[in-house]
Tab-separated table of C-alpha atoms in Angstrom:
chain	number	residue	atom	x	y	z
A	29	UNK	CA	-30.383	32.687	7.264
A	30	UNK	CA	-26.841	33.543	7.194
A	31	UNK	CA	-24.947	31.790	4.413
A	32	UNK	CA	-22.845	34.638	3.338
A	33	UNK	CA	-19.652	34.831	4.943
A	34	UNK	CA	-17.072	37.651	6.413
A	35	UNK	CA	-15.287	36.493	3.794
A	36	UNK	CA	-17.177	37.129	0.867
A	37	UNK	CA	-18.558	40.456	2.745
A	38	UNK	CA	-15.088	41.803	2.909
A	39	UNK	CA	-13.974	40.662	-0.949
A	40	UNK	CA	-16.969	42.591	-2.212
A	41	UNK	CA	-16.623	45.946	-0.343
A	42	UNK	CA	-13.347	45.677	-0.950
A	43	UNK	CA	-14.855	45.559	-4.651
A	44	UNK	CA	-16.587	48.942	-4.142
A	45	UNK	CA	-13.687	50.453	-1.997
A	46	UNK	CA	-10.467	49.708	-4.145
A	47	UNK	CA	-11.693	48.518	-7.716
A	48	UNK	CA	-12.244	45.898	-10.295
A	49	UNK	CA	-9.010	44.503	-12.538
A	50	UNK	CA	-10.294	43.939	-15.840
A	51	UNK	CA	-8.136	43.304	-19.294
A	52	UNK	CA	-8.116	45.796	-21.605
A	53	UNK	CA	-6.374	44.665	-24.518
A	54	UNK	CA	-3.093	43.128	-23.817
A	55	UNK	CA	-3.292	44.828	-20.150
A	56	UNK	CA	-5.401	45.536	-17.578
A	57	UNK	CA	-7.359	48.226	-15.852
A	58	UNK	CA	-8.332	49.041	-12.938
A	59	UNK	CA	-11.725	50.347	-12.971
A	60	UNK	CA	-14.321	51.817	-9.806
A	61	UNK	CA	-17.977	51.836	-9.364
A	62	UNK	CA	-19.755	53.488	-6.679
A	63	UNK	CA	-22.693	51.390	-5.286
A	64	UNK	CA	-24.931	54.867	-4.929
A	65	UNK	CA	-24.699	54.405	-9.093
A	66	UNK	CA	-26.049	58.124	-10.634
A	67	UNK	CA	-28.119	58.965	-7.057
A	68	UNK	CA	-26.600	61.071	-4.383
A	69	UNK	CA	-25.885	58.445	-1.731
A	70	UNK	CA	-28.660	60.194	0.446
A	71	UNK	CA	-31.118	59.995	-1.904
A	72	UNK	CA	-30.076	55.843	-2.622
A	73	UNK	CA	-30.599	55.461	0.646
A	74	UNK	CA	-33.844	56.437	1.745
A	75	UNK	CA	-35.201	54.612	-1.220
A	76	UNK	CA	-34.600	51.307	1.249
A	77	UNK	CA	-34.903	53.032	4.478
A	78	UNK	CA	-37.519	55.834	6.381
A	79	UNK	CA	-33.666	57.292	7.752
A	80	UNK	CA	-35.777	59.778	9.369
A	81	UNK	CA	-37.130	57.214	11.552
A	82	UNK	CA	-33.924	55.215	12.226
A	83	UNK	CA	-31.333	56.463	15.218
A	84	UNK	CA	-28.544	58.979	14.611
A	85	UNK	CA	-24.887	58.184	15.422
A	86	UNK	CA	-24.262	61.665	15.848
A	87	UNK	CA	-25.533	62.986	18.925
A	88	UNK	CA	-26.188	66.431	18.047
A	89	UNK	CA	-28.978	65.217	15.781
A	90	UNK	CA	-31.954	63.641	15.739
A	91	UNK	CA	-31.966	60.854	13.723
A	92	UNK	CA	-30.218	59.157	10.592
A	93	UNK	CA	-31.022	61.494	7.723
A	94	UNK	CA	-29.922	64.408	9.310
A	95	UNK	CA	-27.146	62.582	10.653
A	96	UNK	CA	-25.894	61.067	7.166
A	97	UNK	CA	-26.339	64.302	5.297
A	98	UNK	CA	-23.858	66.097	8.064
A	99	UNK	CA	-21.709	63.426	7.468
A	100	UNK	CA	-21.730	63.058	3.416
A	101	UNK	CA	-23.035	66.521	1.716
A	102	UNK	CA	-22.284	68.721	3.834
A	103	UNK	CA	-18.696	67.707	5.759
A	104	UNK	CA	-18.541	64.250	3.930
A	105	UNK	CA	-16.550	63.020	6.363
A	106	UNK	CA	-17.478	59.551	6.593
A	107	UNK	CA	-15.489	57.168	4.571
A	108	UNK	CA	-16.667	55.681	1.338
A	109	UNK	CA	-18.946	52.452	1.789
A	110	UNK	CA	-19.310	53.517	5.441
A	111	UNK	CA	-22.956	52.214	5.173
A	112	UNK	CA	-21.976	48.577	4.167
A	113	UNK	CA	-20.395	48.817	8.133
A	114	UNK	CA	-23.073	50.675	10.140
A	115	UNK	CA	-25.079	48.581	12.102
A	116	UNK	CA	-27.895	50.570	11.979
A	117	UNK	CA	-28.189	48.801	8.303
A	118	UNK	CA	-27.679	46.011	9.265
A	119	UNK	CA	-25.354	44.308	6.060
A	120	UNK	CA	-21.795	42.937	8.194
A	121	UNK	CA	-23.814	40.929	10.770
A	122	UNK	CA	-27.399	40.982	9.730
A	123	UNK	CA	-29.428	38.094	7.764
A	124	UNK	CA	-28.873	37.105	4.023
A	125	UNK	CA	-32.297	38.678	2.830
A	126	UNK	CA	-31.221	42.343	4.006
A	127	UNK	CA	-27.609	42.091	2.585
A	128	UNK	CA	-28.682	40.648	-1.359
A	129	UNK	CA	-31.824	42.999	-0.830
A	130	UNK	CA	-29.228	46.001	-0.860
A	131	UNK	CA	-27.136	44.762	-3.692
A	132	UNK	CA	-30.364	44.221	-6.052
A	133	UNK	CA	-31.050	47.917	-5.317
A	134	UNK	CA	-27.376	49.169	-6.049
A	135	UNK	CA	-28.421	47.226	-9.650
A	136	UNK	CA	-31.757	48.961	-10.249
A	137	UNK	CA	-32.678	50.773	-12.987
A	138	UNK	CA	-33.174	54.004	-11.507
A	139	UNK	CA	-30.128	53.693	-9.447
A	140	UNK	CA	-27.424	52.075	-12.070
A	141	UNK	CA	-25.190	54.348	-13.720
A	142	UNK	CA	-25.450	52.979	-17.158
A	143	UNK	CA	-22.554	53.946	-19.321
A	144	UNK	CA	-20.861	53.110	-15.759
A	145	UNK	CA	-19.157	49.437	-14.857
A	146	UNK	CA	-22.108	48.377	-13.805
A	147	UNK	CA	-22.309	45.075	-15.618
A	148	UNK	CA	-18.378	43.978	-14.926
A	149	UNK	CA	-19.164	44.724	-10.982
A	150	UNK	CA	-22.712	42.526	-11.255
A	151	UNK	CA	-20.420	39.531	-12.543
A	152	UNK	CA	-17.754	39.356	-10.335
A	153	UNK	CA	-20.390	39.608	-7.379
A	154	UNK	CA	-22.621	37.026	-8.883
A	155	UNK	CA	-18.540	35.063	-8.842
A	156	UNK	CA	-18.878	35.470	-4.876
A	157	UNK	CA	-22.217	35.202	-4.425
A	158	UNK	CA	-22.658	32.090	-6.028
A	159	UNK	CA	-20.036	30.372	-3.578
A	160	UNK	CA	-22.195	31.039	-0.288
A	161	UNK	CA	-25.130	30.008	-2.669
A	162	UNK	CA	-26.741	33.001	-4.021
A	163	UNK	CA	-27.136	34.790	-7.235
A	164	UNK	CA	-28.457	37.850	-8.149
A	165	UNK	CA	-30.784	37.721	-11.820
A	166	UNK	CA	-32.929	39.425	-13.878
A	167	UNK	CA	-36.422	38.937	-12.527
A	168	UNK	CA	-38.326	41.885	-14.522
A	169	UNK	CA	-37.878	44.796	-16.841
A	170	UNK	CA	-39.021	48.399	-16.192
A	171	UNK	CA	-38.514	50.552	-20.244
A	172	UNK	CA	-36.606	47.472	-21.341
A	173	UNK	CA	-33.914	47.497	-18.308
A	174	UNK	CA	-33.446	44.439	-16.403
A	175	UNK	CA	-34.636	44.997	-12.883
A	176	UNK	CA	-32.497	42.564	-10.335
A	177	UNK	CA	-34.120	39.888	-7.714
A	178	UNK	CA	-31.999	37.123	-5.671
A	179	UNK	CA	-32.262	33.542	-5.509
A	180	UNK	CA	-30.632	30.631	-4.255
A	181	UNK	CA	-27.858	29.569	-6.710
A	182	UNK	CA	-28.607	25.807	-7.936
A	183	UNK	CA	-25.527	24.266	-9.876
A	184	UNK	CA	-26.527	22.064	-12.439
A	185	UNK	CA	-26.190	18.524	-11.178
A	186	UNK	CA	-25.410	17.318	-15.296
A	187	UNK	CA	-23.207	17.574	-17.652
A	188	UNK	CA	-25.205	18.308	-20.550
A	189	UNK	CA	-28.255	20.333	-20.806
A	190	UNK	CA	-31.259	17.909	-21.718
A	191	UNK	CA	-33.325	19.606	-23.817
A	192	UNK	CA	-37.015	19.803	-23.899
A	193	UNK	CA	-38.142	16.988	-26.268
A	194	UNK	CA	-35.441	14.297	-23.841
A	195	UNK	CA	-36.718	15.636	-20.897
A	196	UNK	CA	-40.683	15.025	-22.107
A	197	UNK	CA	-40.145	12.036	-24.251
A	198	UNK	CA	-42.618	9.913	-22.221
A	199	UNK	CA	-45.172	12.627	-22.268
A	200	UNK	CA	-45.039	12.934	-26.072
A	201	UNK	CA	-44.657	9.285	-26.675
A	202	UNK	CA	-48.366	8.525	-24.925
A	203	UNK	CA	-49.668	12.082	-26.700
A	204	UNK	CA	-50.139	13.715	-23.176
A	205	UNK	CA	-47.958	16.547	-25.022
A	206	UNK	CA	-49.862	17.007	-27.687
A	207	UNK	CA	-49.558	20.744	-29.268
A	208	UNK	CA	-49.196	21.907	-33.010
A	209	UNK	CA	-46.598	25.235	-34.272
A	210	UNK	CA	-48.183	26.834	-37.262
A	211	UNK	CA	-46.065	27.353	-40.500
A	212	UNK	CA	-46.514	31.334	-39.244
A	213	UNK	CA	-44.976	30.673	-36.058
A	214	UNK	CA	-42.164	28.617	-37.427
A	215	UNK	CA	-41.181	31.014	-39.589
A	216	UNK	CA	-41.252	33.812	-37.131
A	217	UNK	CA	-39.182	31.546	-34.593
A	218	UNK	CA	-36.647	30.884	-37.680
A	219	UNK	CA	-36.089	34.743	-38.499
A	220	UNK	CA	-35.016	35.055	-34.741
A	221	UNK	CA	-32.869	32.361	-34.464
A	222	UNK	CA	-31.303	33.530	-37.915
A	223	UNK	CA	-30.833	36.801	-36.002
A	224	UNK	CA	-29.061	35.319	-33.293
A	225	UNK	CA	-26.761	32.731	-35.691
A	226	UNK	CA	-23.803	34.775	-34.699
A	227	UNK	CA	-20.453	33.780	-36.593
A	228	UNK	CA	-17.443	33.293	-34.610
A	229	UNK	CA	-13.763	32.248	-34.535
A	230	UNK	CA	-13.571	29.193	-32.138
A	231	UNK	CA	-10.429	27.309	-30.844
A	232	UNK	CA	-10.073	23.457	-30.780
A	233	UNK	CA	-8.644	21.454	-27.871
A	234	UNK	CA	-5.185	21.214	-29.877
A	235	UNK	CA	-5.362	24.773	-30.197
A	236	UNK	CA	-6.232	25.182	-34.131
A	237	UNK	CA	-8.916	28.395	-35.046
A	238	UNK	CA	-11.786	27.536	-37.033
A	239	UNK	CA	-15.165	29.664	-37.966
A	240	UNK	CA	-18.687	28.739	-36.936
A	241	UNK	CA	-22.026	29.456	-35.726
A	242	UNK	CA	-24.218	29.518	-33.109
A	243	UNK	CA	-26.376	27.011	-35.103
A	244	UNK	CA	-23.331	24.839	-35.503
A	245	UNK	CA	-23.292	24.648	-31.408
A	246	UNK	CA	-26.845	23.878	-31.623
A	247	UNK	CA	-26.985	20.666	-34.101
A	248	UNK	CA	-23.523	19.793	-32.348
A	249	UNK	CA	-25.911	19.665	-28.636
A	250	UNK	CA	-28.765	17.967	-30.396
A	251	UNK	CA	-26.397	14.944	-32.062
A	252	UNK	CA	-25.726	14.187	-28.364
A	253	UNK	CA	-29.332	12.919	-27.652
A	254	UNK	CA	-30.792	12.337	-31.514
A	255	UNK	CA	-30.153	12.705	-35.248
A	256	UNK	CA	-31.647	15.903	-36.316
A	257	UNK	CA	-33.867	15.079	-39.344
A	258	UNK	CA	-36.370	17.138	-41.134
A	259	UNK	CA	-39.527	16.103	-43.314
A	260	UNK	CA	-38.090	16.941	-46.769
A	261	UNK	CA	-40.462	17.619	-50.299
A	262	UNK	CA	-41.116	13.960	-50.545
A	263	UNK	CA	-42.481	13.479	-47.000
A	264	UNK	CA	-39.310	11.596	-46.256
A	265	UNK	CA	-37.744	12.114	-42.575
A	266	UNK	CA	-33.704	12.605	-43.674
A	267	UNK	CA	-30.960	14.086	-41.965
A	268	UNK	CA	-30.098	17.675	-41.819
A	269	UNK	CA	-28.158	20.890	-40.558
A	270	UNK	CA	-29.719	23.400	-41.873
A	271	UNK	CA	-31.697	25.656	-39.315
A	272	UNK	CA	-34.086	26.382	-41.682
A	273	UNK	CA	-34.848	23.579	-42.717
A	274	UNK	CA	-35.002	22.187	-39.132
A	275	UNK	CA	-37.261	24.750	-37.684
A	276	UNK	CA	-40.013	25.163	-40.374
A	277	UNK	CA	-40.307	21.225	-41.380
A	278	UNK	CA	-40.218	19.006	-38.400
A	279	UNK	CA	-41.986	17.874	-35.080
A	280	UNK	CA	-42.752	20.381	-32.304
A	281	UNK	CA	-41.244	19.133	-29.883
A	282	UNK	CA	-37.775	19.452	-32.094
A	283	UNK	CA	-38.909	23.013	-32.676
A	284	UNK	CA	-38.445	23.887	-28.802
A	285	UNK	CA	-35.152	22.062	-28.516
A	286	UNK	CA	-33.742	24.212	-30.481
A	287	UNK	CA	-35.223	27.624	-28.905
A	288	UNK	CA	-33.370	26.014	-25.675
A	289	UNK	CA	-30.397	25.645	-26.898
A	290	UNK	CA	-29.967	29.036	-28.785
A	291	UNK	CA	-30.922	30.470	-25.461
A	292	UNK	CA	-27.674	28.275	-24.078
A	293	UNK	CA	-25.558	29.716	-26.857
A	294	UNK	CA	-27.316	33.121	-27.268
A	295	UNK	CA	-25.896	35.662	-24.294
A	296	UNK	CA	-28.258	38.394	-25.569
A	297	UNK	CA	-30.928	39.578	-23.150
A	298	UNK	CA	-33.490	40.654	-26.041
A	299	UNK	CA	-33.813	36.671	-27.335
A	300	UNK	CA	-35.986	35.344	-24.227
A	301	UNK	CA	-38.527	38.140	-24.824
A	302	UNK	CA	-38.477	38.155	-28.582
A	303	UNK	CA	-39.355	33.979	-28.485
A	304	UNK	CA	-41.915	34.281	-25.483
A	305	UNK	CA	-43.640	37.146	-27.834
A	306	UNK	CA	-43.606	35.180	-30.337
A	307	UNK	CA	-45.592	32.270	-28.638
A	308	UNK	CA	-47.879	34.131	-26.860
A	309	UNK	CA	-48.862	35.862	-30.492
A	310	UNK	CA	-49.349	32.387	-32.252
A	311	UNK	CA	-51.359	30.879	-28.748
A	312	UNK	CA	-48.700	28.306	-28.109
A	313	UNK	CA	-48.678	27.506	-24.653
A	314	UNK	CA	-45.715	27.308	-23.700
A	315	UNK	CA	-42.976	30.121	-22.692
A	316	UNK	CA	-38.978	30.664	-22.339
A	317	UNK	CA	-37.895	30.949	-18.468
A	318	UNK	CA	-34.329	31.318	-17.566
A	319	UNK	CA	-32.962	28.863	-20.664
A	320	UNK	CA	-35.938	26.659	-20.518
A	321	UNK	CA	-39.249	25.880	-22.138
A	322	UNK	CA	-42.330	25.474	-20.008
A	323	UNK	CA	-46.048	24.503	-20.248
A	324	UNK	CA	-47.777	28.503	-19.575
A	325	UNK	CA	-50.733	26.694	-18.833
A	326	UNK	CA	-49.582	24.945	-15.487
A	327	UNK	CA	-49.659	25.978	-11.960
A	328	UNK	CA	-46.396	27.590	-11.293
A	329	UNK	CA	-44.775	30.663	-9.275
A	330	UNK	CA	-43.615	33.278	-11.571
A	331	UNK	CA	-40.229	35.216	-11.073
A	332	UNK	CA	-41.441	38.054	-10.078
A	333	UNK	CA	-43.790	36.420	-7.538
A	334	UNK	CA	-40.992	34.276	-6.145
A	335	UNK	CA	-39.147	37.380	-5.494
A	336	UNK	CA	-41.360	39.380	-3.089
A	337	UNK	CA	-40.212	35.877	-0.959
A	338	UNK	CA	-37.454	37.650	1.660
A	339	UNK	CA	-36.986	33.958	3.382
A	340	UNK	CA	-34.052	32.004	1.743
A	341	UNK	CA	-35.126	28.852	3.342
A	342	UNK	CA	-38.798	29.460	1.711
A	343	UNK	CA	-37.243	30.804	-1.491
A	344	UNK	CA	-34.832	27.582	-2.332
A	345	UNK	CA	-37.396	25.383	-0.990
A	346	UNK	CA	-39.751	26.934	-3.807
A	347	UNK	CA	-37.036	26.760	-6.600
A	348	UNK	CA	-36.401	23.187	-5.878
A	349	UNK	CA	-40.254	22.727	-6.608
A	350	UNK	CA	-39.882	24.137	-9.819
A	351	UNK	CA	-36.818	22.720	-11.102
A	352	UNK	CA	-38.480	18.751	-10.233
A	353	UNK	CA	-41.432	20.015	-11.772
A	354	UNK	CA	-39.921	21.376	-15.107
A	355	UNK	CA	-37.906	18.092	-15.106
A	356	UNK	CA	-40.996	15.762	-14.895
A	357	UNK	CA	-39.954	14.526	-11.650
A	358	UNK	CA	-43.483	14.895	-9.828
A	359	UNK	CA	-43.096	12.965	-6.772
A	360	UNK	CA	-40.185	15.079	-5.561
A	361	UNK	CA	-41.704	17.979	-6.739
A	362	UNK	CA	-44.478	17.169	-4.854
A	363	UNK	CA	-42.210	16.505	-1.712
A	364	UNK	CA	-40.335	19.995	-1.938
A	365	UNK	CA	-43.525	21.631	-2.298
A	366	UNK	CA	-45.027	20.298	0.722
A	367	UNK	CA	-41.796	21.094	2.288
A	368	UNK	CA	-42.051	24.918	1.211
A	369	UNK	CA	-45.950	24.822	2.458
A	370	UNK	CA	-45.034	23.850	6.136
A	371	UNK	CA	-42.138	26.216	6.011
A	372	UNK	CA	-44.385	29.379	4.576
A	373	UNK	CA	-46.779	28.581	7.226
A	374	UNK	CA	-44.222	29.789	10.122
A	375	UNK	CA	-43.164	32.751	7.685
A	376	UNK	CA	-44.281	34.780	10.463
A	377	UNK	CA	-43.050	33.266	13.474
A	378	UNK	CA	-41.151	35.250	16.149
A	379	UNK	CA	-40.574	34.961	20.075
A	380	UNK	CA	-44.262	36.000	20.275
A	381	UNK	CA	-46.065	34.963	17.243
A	382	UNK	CA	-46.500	30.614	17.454
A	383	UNK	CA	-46.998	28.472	13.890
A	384	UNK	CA	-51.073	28.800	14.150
A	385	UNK	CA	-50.892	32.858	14.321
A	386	UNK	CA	-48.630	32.874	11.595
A	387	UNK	CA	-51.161	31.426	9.276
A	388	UNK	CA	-53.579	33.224	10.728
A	389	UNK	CA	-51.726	36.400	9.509
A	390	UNK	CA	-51.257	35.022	6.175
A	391	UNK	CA	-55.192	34.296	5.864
A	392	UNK	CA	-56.192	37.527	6.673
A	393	UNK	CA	-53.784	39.112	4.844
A	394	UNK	CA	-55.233	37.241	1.560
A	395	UNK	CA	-58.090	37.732	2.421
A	396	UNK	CA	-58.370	41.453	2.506
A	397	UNK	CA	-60.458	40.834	6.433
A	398	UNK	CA	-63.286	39.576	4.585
A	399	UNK	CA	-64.954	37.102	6.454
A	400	UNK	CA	-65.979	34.708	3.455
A	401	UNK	CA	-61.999	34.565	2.000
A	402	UNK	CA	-60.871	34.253	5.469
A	403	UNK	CA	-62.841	31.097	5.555
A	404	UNK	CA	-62.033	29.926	1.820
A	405	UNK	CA	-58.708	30.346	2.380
A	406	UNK	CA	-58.296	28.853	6.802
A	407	UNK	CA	-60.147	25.389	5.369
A	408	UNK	CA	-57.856	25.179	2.369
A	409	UNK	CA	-54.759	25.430	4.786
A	410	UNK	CA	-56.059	22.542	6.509
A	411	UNK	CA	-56.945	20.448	3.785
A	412	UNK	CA	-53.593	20.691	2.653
A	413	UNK	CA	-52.449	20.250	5.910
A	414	UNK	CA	-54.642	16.995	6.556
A	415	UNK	CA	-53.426	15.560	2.635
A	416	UNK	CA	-49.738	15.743	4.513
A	417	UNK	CA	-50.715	13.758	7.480
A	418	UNK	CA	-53.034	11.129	5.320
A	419	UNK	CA	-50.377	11.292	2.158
A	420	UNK	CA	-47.268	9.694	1.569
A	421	UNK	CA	-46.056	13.022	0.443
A	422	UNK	CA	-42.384	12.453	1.508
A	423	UNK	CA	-40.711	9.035	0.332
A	424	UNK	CA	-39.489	8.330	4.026
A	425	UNK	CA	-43.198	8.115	5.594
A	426	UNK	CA	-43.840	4.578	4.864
A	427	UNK	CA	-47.017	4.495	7.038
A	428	UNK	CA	-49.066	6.933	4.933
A	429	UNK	CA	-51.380	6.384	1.861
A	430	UNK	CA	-48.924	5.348	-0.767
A	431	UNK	CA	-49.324	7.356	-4.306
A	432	UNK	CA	-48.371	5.645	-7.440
A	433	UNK	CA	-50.846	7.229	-9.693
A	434	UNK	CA	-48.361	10.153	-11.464
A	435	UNK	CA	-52.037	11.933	-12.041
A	436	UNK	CA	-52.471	11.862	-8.751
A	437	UNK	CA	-48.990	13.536	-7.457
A	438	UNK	CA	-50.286	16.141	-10.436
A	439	UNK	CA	-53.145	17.093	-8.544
A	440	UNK	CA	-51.804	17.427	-5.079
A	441	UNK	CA	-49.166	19.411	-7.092
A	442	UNK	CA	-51.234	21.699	-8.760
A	443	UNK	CA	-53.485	22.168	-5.609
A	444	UNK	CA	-51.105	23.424	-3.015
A	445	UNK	CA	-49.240	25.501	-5.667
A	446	UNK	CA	-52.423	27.334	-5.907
A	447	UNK	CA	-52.760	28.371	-2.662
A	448	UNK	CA	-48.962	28.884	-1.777
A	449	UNK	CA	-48.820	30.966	-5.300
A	450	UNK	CA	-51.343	33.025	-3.875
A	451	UNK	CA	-50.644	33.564	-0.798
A	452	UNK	CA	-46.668	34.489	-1.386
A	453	UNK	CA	-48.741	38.020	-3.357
A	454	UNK	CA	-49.474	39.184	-0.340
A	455	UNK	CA	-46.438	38.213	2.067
A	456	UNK	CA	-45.200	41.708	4.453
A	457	UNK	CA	-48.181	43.249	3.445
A	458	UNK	CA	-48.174	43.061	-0.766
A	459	UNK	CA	-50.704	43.440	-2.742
A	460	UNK	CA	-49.294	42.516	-6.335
């Protein structure tokens, strides 16, 4: 797929080449950081590529190492962010995957110069990115650093954030969400949304400074969809703003809303961690993920699986699943995920590699070239296959099996997430 443009190619090596304008004070700054981070560029780059195995450019040499280290350590006569132009790498012309593959690296761990500009250079690629429809996010941690994937960039389609109690009401209203948050767990989850409760000076829309909180933001979010209340010593349900109050003496459900929406408000990277901690301890099963809560306990693809995905068509296809999932919306999650099942089955495809030996590959892959797996896993691809042609999967297919059990869109869900979760593990060879 190629969705990033000259454009946007150009704007961020000009980046790298010639700088980042920042304000500094009542000015600004120019300020530089070199994608190579605190490696030699050599040494960056065979982390993502066997150079000794690639072609040299430089005809007195045999291939790309010795060629590059000629040409950088010991004339360094190449110009700076030569490689983001050499074909042999493949960034100016080649496919999306290869390009945001690079950049995640220049943000690794290892590679990141941390006292560096790192962070100020991340945002104002994630501003470019995110207009050819990418972003680059934190998909792991290696000794508490965030460790960068890519993804497709989905802009929310509201204006407000619902939070978690709206966007399950029907669930809790016929007890199908039915879980319980111990006065122990309340209280932890209070003492870290106490630690985040930031004050701050805000500005009003006629331009008068006032002081609040994070917690203010919060209740102010919640009043948009219900009254916060709390159970108070008489057992009565009355209104409140006090967090405290709020958190430790009140439905679940409420409880979560308000993890959400600190995590809106909240632009520190510990908080998601700290909460998720927190729940796991106390056996609730739920977690944090990217601003939202989610049931632990249900079929889904986690981050870093989703990111060993180097197919952007696969990738958004698999996002979409989980953002109609998250918001109840089974039927089309059910739809993009049969979508992303027919698409991972040509994952392999090529001029000489058809549709069936693409699965193929994928079967024996997962299963290791052991004959019972390979046939576990060859019926279950056409099972799921056969439940697309019988189904009325996608809304348009009016001749199919119509579903309008919800229980039953929850099992075809759960089914070929199973197998598609699985088999993304071991995609290019992986075994996570």
């Amino acid at each position: 797929m190629k969705r990033i443009t000259e454009i946007t190619k150009r704007d961020i090596l000009d980046l790298f080449r010639h700088g980042l304008e920042i304000d500094d004070f009542f000015d600004t700054k120019t300020v530089t950081y070199q994608y190579f981070g605190c490696l030699e560029e050599l040494e960056f780059l065979k982390r993502m590529y066997v150079l000794h195995n690639m072609p040299s450019n430089d005809s007195r040499f045999e291939n790309a190492e010795q060629d590059i280290w000629q040409h950088t350590v010991n004339n360094d006569d190449y110009p700076y962010c030569w490689v983001f132009e050499d074909s042999r790498f493949n960034l100016q012309n080649g496919e999306d995957e290869v390009y945001l593959k690079f950049l995640c690296e220049v943000f690794h761990p290892t590679v990141r110069y941390e006292k560096g500009y790192w962070k100020e250079f991340l945002t104002e690629i994630n501003r470019l990115l995110r207009i050819d429809g990418y972003e680059l996010y934190s998909v792991n941690k290696m000794s508490n650093h965030d460790v960068f994937g890519w993804r497709v960039f989905q802009r929310e389609e509201s204006v407000f954030f619902i939070p978690f109690s709206q966007r399950n009401a029907k669930e809790i209203k016929e007890k199908r969400s039915n879980f319980s948050i111990s006065k122990k767990a309340r209280n932890q989850i209070y003492q870290v949304l106490e630690q985040y409760n930031e004050p701050y000076q805000a500005t009003s829309e006629t331009g008068f400074n006032y002081n609040t909180t994070i917690a203010a933001d919060v209740f102010s979010d919640i009043r948009q969809f219900y009254v916060p209340k709390y159970f108070n010593a008489q057992k009565e349900y009355v209104e409140t703003d006090n967090l405290h109050d709020f958190i430790i003496s009140n439905f679940p459900a409420y409880v979560l809303d308000a993890i959400e929406l600190f995590a809106r408000h909240s632009m520190l990277a510990d908080y998601e961690a700290q909460i998720n901690a927190i729940l796991k301890l106390n056996e609730i099963g739920f977690q944090l993920e990217d601003g939202k809560i989610v049931n632990s306990f249900d079929a889904r693809i986690s981050k870093v699986s989703l990111e060993v995905v180097e197919e952007a068509g696969l990738k958004e296809l698999l996002q979409e699943t989980m953002k109609f999932y998250d918001e109840n919306n089974l039927q089309l999650a059910v739809e993009k995920l049969w979508d992303a099942f027919e698409r991972l089955k040509t994952y392999y495809c090529s001029s000489t590699i058809d549709k069936k030996k693409s699965v193929e590959k994928i079967v024996l892959d997962m299963s290791g070239g052991q004959q019972p797996y390979m046939d576990l896993f060859d019926k279950e691809f056409h099972e799921l296959t056969t439940i697309g042609n019988q189904f009325r999967i996608r809304h348009h297919e009016t001749t199919k099996v119509d579903i309008q059990d919800r229980r039953h869109f929850d099992y075809f869900y759960k089914r070929c997430i199973s197998l598609i979760s699985t088999a993304i593990d071991y995609l290019d060879g992986r075994n996570l």
